Coordinates of C-alpha atoms and ligand atoms in Angstrom, one line a residue:
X442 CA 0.0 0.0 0.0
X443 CA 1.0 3.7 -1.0
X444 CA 0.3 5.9 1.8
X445 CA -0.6 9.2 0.5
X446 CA -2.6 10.6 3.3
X447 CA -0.3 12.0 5.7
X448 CA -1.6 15.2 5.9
X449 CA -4.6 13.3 7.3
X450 CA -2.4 11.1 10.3
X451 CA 1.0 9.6 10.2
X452 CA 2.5 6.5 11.4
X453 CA 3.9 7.1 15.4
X454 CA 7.9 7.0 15.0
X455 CA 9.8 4.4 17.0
X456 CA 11.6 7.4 18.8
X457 CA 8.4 8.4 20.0
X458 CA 7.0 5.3 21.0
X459 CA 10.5 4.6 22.7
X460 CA 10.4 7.5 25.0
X461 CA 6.5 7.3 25.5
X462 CA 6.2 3.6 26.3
X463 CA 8.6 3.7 30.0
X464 CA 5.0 6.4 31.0
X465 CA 2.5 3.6 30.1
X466 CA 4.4 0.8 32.2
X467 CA 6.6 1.2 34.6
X468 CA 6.9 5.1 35.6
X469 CA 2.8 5.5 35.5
X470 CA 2.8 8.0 38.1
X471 CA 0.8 11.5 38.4
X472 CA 2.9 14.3 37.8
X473 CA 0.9 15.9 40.4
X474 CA 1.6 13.2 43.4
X475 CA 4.3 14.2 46.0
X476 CA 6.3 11.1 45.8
X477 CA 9.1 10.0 43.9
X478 CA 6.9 8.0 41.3
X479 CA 4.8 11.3 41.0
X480 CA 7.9 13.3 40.7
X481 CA 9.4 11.0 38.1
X482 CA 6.4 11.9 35.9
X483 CA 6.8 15.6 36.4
X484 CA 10.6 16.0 35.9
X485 CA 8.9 13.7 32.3
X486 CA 6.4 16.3 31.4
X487 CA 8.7 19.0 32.4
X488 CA 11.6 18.0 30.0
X489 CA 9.2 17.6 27.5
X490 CA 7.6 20.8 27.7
X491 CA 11.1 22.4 27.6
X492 CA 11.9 20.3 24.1
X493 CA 8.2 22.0 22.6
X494 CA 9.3 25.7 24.2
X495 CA 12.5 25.6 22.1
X496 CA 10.2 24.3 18.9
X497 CA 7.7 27.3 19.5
X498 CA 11.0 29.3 20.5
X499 CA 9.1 30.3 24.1
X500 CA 9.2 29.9 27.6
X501 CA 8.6 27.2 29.0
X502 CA 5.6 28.1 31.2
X503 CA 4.1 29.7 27.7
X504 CA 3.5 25.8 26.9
X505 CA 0.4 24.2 28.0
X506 CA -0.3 20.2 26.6
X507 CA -3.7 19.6 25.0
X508 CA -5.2 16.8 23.7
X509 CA -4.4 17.7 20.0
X510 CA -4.9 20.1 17.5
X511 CA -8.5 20.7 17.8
X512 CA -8.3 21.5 21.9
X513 CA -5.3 24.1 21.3
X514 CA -7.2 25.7 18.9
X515 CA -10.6 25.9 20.8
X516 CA -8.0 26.9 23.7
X517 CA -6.8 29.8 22.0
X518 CA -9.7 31.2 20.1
X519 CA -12.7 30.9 23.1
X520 CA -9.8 31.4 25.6
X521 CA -8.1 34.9 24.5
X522 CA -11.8 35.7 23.2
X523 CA -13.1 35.6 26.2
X524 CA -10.6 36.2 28.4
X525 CA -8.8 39.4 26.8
X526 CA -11.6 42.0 27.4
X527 CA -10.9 44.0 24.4
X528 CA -14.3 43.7 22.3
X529 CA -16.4 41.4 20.4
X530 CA -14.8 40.7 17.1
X531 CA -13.0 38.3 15.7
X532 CA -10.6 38.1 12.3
X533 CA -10.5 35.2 10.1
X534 CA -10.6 33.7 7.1
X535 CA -13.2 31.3 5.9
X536 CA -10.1 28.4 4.2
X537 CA -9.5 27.4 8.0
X538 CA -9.6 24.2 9.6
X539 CA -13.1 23.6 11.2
X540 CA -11.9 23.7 14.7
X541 CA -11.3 27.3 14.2
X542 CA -14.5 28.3 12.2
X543 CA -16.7 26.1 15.1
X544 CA -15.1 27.6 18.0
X545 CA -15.5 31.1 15.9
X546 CA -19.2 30.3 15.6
X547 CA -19.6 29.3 19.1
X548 CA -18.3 32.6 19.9
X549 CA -21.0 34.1 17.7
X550 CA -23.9 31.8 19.0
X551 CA -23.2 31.9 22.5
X552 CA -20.9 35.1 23.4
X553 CA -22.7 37.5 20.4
X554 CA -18.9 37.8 18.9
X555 CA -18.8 39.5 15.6
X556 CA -16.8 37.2 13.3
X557 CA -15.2 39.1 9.9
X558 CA -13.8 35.9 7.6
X559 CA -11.3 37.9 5.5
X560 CA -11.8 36.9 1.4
X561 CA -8.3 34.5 0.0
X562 CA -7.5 34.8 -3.4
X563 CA -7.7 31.9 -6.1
X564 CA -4.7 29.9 -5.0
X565 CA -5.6 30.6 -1.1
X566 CA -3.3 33.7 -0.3
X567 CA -5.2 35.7 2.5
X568 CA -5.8 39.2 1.2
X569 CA -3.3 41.5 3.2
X570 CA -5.3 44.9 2.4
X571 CA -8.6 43.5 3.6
X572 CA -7.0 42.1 6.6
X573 CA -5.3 45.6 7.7
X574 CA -8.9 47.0 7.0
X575 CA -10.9 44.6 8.5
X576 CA -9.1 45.1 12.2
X577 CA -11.3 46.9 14.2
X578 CA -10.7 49.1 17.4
X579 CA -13.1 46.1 19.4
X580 CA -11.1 43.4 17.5
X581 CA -10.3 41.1 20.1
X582 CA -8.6 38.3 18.0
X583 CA -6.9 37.6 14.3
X584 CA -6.8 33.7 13.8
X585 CA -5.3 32.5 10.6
X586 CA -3.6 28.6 9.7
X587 CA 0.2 28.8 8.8
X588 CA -0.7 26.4 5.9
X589 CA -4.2 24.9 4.9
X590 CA -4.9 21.4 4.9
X591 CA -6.6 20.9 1.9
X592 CA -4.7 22.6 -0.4
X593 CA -1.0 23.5 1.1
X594 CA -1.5 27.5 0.8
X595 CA 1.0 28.9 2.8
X596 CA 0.4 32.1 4.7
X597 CA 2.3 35.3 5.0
X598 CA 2.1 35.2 8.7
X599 CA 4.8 37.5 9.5
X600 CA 3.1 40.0 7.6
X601 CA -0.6 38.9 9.6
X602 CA 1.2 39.2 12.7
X603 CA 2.9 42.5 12.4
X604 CA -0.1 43.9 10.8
X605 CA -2.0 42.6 14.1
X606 CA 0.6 43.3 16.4
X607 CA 0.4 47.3 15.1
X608 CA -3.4 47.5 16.3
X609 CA -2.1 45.6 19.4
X610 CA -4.7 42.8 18.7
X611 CA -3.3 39.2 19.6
X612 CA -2.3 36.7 16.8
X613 CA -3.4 32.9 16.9
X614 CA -1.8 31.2 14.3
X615 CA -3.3 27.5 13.5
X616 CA 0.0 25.5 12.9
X617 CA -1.1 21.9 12.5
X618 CA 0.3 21.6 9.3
X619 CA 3.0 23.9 8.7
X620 CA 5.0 21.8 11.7
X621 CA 7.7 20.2 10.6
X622 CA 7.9 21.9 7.3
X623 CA 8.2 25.5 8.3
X624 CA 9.5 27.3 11.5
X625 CA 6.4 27.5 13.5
X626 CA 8.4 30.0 16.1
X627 CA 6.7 33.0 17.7
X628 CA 9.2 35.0 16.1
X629 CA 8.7 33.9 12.9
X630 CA 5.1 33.8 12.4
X631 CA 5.0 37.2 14.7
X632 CA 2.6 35.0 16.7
X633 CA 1.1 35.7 20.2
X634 CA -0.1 31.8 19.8
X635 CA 0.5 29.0 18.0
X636 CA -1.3 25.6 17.4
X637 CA 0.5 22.1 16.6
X638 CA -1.1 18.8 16.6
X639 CA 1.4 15.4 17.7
X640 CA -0.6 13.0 15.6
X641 CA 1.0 15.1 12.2
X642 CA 4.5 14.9 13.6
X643 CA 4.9 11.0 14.0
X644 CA 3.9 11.7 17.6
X645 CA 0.3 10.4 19.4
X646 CA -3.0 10.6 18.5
X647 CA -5.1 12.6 21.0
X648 CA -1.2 14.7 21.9
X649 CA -1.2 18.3 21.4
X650 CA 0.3 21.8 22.6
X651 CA -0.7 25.7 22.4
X652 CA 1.7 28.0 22.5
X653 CA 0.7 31.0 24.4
X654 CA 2.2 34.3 25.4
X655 CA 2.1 34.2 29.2
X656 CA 1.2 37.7 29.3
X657 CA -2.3 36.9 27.8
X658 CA -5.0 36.0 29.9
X659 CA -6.4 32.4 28.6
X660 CA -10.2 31.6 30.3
X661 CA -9.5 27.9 30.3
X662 CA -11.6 25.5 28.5
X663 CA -11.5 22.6 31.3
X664 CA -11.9 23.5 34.9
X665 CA -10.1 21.4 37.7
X666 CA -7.3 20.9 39.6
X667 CA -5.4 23.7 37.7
X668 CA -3.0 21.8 36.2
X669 CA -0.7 23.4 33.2
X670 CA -0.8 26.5 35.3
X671 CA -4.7 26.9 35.3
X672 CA -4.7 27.3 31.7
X673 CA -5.8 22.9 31.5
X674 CA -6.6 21.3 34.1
X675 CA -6.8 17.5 34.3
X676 CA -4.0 15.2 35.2
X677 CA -1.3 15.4 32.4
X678 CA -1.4 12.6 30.0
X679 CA 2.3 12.0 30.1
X680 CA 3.1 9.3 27.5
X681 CA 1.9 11.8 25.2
X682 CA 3.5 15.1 26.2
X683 CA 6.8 12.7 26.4
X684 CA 6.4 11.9 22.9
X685 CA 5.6 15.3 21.7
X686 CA 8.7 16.3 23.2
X687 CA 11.0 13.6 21.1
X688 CA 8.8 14.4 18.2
X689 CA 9.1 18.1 18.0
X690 CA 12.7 17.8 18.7
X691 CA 13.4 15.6 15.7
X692 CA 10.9 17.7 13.3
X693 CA 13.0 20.6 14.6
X694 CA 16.2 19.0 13.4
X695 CA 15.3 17.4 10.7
X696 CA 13.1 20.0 8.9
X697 CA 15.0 21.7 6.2
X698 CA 16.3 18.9 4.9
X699 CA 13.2 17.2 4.6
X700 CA 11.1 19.9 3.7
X701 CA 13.9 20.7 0.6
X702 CA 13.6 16.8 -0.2
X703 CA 10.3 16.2 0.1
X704 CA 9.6 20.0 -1.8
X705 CA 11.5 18.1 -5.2
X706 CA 9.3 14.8 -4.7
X707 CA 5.8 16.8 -4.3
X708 CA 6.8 18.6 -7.9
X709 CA 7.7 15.8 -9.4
X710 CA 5.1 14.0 -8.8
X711 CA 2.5 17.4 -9.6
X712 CA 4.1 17.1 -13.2
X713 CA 3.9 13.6 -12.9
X714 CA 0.1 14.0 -12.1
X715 CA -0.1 16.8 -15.1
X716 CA 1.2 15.2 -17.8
X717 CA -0.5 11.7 -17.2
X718 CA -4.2 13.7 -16.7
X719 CA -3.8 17.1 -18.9
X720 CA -7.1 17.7 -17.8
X721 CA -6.2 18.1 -14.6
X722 CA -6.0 21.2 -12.3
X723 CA -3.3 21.7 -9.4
X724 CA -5.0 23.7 -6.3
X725 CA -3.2 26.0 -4.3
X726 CA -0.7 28.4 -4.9
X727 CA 2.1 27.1 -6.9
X728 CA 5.0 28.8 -5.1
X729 CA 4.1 29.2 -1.5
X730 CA 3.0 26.1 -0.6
X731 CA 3.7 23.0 1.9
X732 CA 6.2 20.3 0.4
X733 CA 3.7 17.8 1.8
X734 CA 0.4 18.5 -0.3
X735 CA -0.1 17.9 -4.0
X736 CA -4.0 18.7 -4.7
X737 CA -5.7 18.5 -7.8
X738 CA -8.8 18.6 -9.4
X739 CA -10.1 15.8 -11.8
X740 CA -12.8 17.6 -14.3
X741 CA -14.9 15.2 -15.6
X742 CA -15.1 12.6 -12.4
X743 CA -16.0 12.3 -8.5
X744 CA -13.2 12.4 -6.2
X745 CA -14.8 9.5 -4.6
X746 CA -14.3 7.6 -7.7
X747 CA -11.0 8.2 -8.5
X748 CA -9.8 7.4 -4.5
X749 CA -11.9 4.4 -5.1
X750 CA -9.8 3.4 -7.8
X751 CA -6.9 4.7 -6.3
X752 CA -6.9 2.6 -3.5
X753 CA -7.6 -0.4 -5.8
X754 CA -4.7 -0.1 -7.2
X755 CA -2.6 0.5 -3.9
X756 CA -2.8 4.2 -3.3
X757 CA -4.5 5.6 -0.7
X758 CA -5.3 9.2 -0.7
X759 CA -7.8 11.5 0.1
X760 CA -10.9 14.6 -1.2
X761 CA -8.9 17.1 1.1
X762 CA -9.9 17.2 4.8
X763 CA -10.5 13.9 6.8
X764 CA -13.6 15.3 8.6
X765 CA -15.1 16.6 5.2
X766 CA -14.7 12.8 3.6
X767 CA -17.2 10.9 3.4
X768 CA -20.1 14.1 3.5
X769 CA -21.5 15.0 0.4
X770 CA -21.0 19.3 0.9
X771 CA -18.3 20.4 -1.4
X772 CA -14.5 21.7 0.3
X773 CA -15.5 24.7 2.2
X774 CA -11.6 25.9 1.5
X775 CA -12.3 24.9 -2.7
X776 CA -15.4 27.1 -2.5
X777 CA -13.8 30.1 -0.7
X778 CA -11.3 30.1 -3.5
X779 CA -13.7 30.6 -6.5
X780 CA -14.0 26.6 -7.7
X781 CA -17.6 26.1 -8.6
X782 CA -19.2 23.8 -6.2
X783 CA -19.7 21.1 -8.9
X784 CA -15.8 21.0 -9.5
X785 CA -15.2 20.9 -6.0
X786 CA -16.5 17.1 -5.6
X787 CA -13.5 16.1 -8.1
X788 CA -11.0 17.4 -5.8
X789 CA -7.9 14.5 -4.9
X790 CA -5.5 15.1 -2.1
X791 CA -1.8 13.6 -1.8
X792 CA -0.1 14.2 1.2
X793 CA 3.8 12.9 1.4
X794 CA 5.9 12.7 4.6
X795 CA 9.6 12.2 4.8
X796 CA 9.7 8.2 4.4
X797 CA 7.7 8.7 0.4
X798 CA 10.0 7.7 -2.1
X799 CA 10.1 8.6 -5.5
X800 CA 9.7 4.7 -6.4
X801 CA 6.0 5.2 -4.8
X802 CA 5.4 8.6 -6.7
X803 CA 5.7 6.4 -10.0
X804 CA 3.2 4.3 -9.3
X805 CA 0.9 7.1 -7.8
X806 CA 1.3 8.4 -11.0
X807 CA 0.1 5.2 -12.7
X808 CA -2.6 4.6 -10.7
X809 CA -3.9 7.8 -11.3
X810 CA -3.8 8.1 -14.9
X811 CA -6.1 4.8 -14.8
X812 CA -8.1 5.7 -11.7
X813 CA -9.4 9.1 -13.4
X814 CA -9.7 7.6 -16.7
X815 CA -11.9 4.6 -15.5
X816 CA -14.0 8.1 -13.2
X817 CA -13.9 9.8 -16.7
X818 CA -15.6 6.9 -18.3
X819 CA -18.2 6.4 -15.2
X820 CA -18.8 9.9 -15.3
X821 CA -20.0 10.2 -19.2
X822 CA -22.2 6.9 -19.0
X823 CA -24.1 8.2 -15.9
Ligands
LIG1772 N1 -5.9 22.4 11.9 C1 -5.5 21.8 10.8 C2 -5.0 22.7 9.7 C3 -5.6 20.5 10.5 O1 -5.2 20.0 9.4 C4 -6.1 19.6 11.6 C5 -6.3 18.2 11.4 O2 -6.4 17.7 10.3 C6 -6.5 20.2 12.8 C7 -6.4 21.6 12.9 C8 -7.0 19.4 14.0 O3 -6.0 18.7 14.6 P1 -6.3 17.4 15.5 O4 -6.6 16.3 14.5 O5 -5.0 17.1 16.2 O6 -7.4 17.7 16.4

């Protein structure tokens, strides 16, 4: 099988599980007990939250652990919303990942926030101009993704952030994806806080962190024992934080080499994907994008068709998001960027990580070709 889903999930490396598994035997103990199997944990979560400081390029105690991507998020957005007493209005942009645009319309529902979802251009650029004039003196908070999911646009965030930081307006910036691939410092995305998910870094499923400045004030999201400085409370789940730690580190060290590697298999296998389906469409901006994602549209079939015959052949790929599969509603990030709804549904994703070898891209290529051509053919007779 030809995994080509990574920006979906991606295998747990053996560093990881190495460092995680001693937290799930052995040294089980509550980083919060006052004994030395309690304090064994502690000194655990405590070197790992010093390993995802230096990724973030932060202070330690600007670290809280989450249970993924989906709870930092929520954590940032309803916790500087409603805890930074500015105003009612939120900036955005209507590409992001649904954790943001739910907790953005919770804030709407529920709280009476304003939320302005600044327009992106064809290949998914946010529009800087509209941003600057869509900051408002009530804006409370500007949320945008480092790189979407669906299609690899990557954003200028420096330019978000100092734009936000000159109306003194905090900067969330969603991560998830760019981790690993880009620097996802505070410096560099002029970010007040940051998102990254473990399960997209070879780390744990349900592992997570926000980065926050410890200067904001966070209204936390789960109420307790005050654990993570007050900002989550509930007893640590230290296997994961462990190997969020390891996994950050390597990303860290690893990353410009794999993102210059993995940058030259991505457009190899877009011309690949081009010249074996000239009908085909890429997605996304063609220069500032993730090394990871390769997105295309297929005129003439159903995505679901051709990833049905992808994955008869071997390949396994995906429409774009793993929580928009399987529903019927075109890409909400496809729409946003001027394809007709109709086109949307023949959208194909392939995500690479660092282990994809050019031997694979071949046959993804090959597989394509006769998965659209067979969708081509469905598509005419029905
Ligand atoms: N943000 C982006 C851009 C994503 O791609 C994802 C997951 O696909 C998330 C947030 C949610 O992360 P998690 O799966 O860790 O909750």
């Amino acid at each position: 099988m030809i995994y080509l889903d990574n920006a979906a999930t991606t295998p747990v490396r053996r560093e990881v599980l190495a460092a995680a598994w001693p937290f799930l035997t052995g040294e089980f103990g509550n980083p919060s007990s006052h004994h030395t199997v309690g304090e064994a944990a502690l000194r655990a979560v405590d070197e790992a939250r010093g390993q995802v400081a230096a990724f973030f390029g932060c202070r330690a105690s600007e670290v809280t652990f989450t249970s993924g991507g989906t709870e930092a998020i929520n954590l940032a957005i309803k916790g500087i919303a409603l805890g930074q007493p500015r105003g009612r209005h939120l900036v955005s942009t209507p590409i992001e990942h649904e954790a943001t645009l739910e907790s953005l319309d919770f804030l709407r529902r529920v709280h009476g926030f304003e939320v302005t979802l600044v327009p992106v251009d064809a290949a998914g650029r946010v529009d800087l101009a509209a941003l600057a004039a869509a900051i408002r003196e009530d804006t409370t908070l500007v949320t945008v993704m480092a790189a979407n999911n669906e299609v690899g646009t990557v954003q200028d965030c420096a330019s978000i952030g100092a734009l936000s930081k000159a109306h003194r307006v905090p900067f969330h910036v969603d991560a998830v994806q760019a981790a690993g691939w880009r620097s996802v410092t505070a410096a560099d995305l002029g970010a007040d806080a940051v998102s990254i998910s473990g399960h997209k870094l070879g780390a744990l499923k349900g592992s997570g962190a926000l980065f926050a400045r410890g200067r904001l004030m966070l209204e936390p999201l789960l109420h307790g024992g005050g654990q993570e400085r007050g900002r989550r409370s509930g007893t640590e789940n230290v296997a994961a934080a462990v190997g969020l730690g390891v996994a950050a580190t390597l990303a860290a060290a690893e990353r410009d080499e794999a993102a210059a590697r993995v940058s030259l298999l991505r457009d190899e296998l877009i011309a690949g994907v081009l010249a074996a389906v000239p009908s085909a469409v890429l997605t996304g901006d063609a220069v500032n994008r993730l090394p990871s994602i390769a997105s295309f549209l297929f005129p003439g079939t159903s995505g679901e068709s051709v990833l049905l015959g992808l994955e008869e052949r071997g390949v396994v790929a995906s429409s774009g998001s793993a929580c928009a599969a399987g529903s019927d509603e075109p890409s909400h990030v496809l729409v946003a960027l001027g394809v007709s709804p109709t086109l949307a549904q023949t959208a194909v994703r392939f995500s690479l990580t660092q282990t994809t070898t050019a031997a694979e891209f071949a046959e993804a290529v090959a597989a394509t070709r006769r998965a659209v051509e067979a969708a081509q053919q469905l598509g005419r007779r029905n």
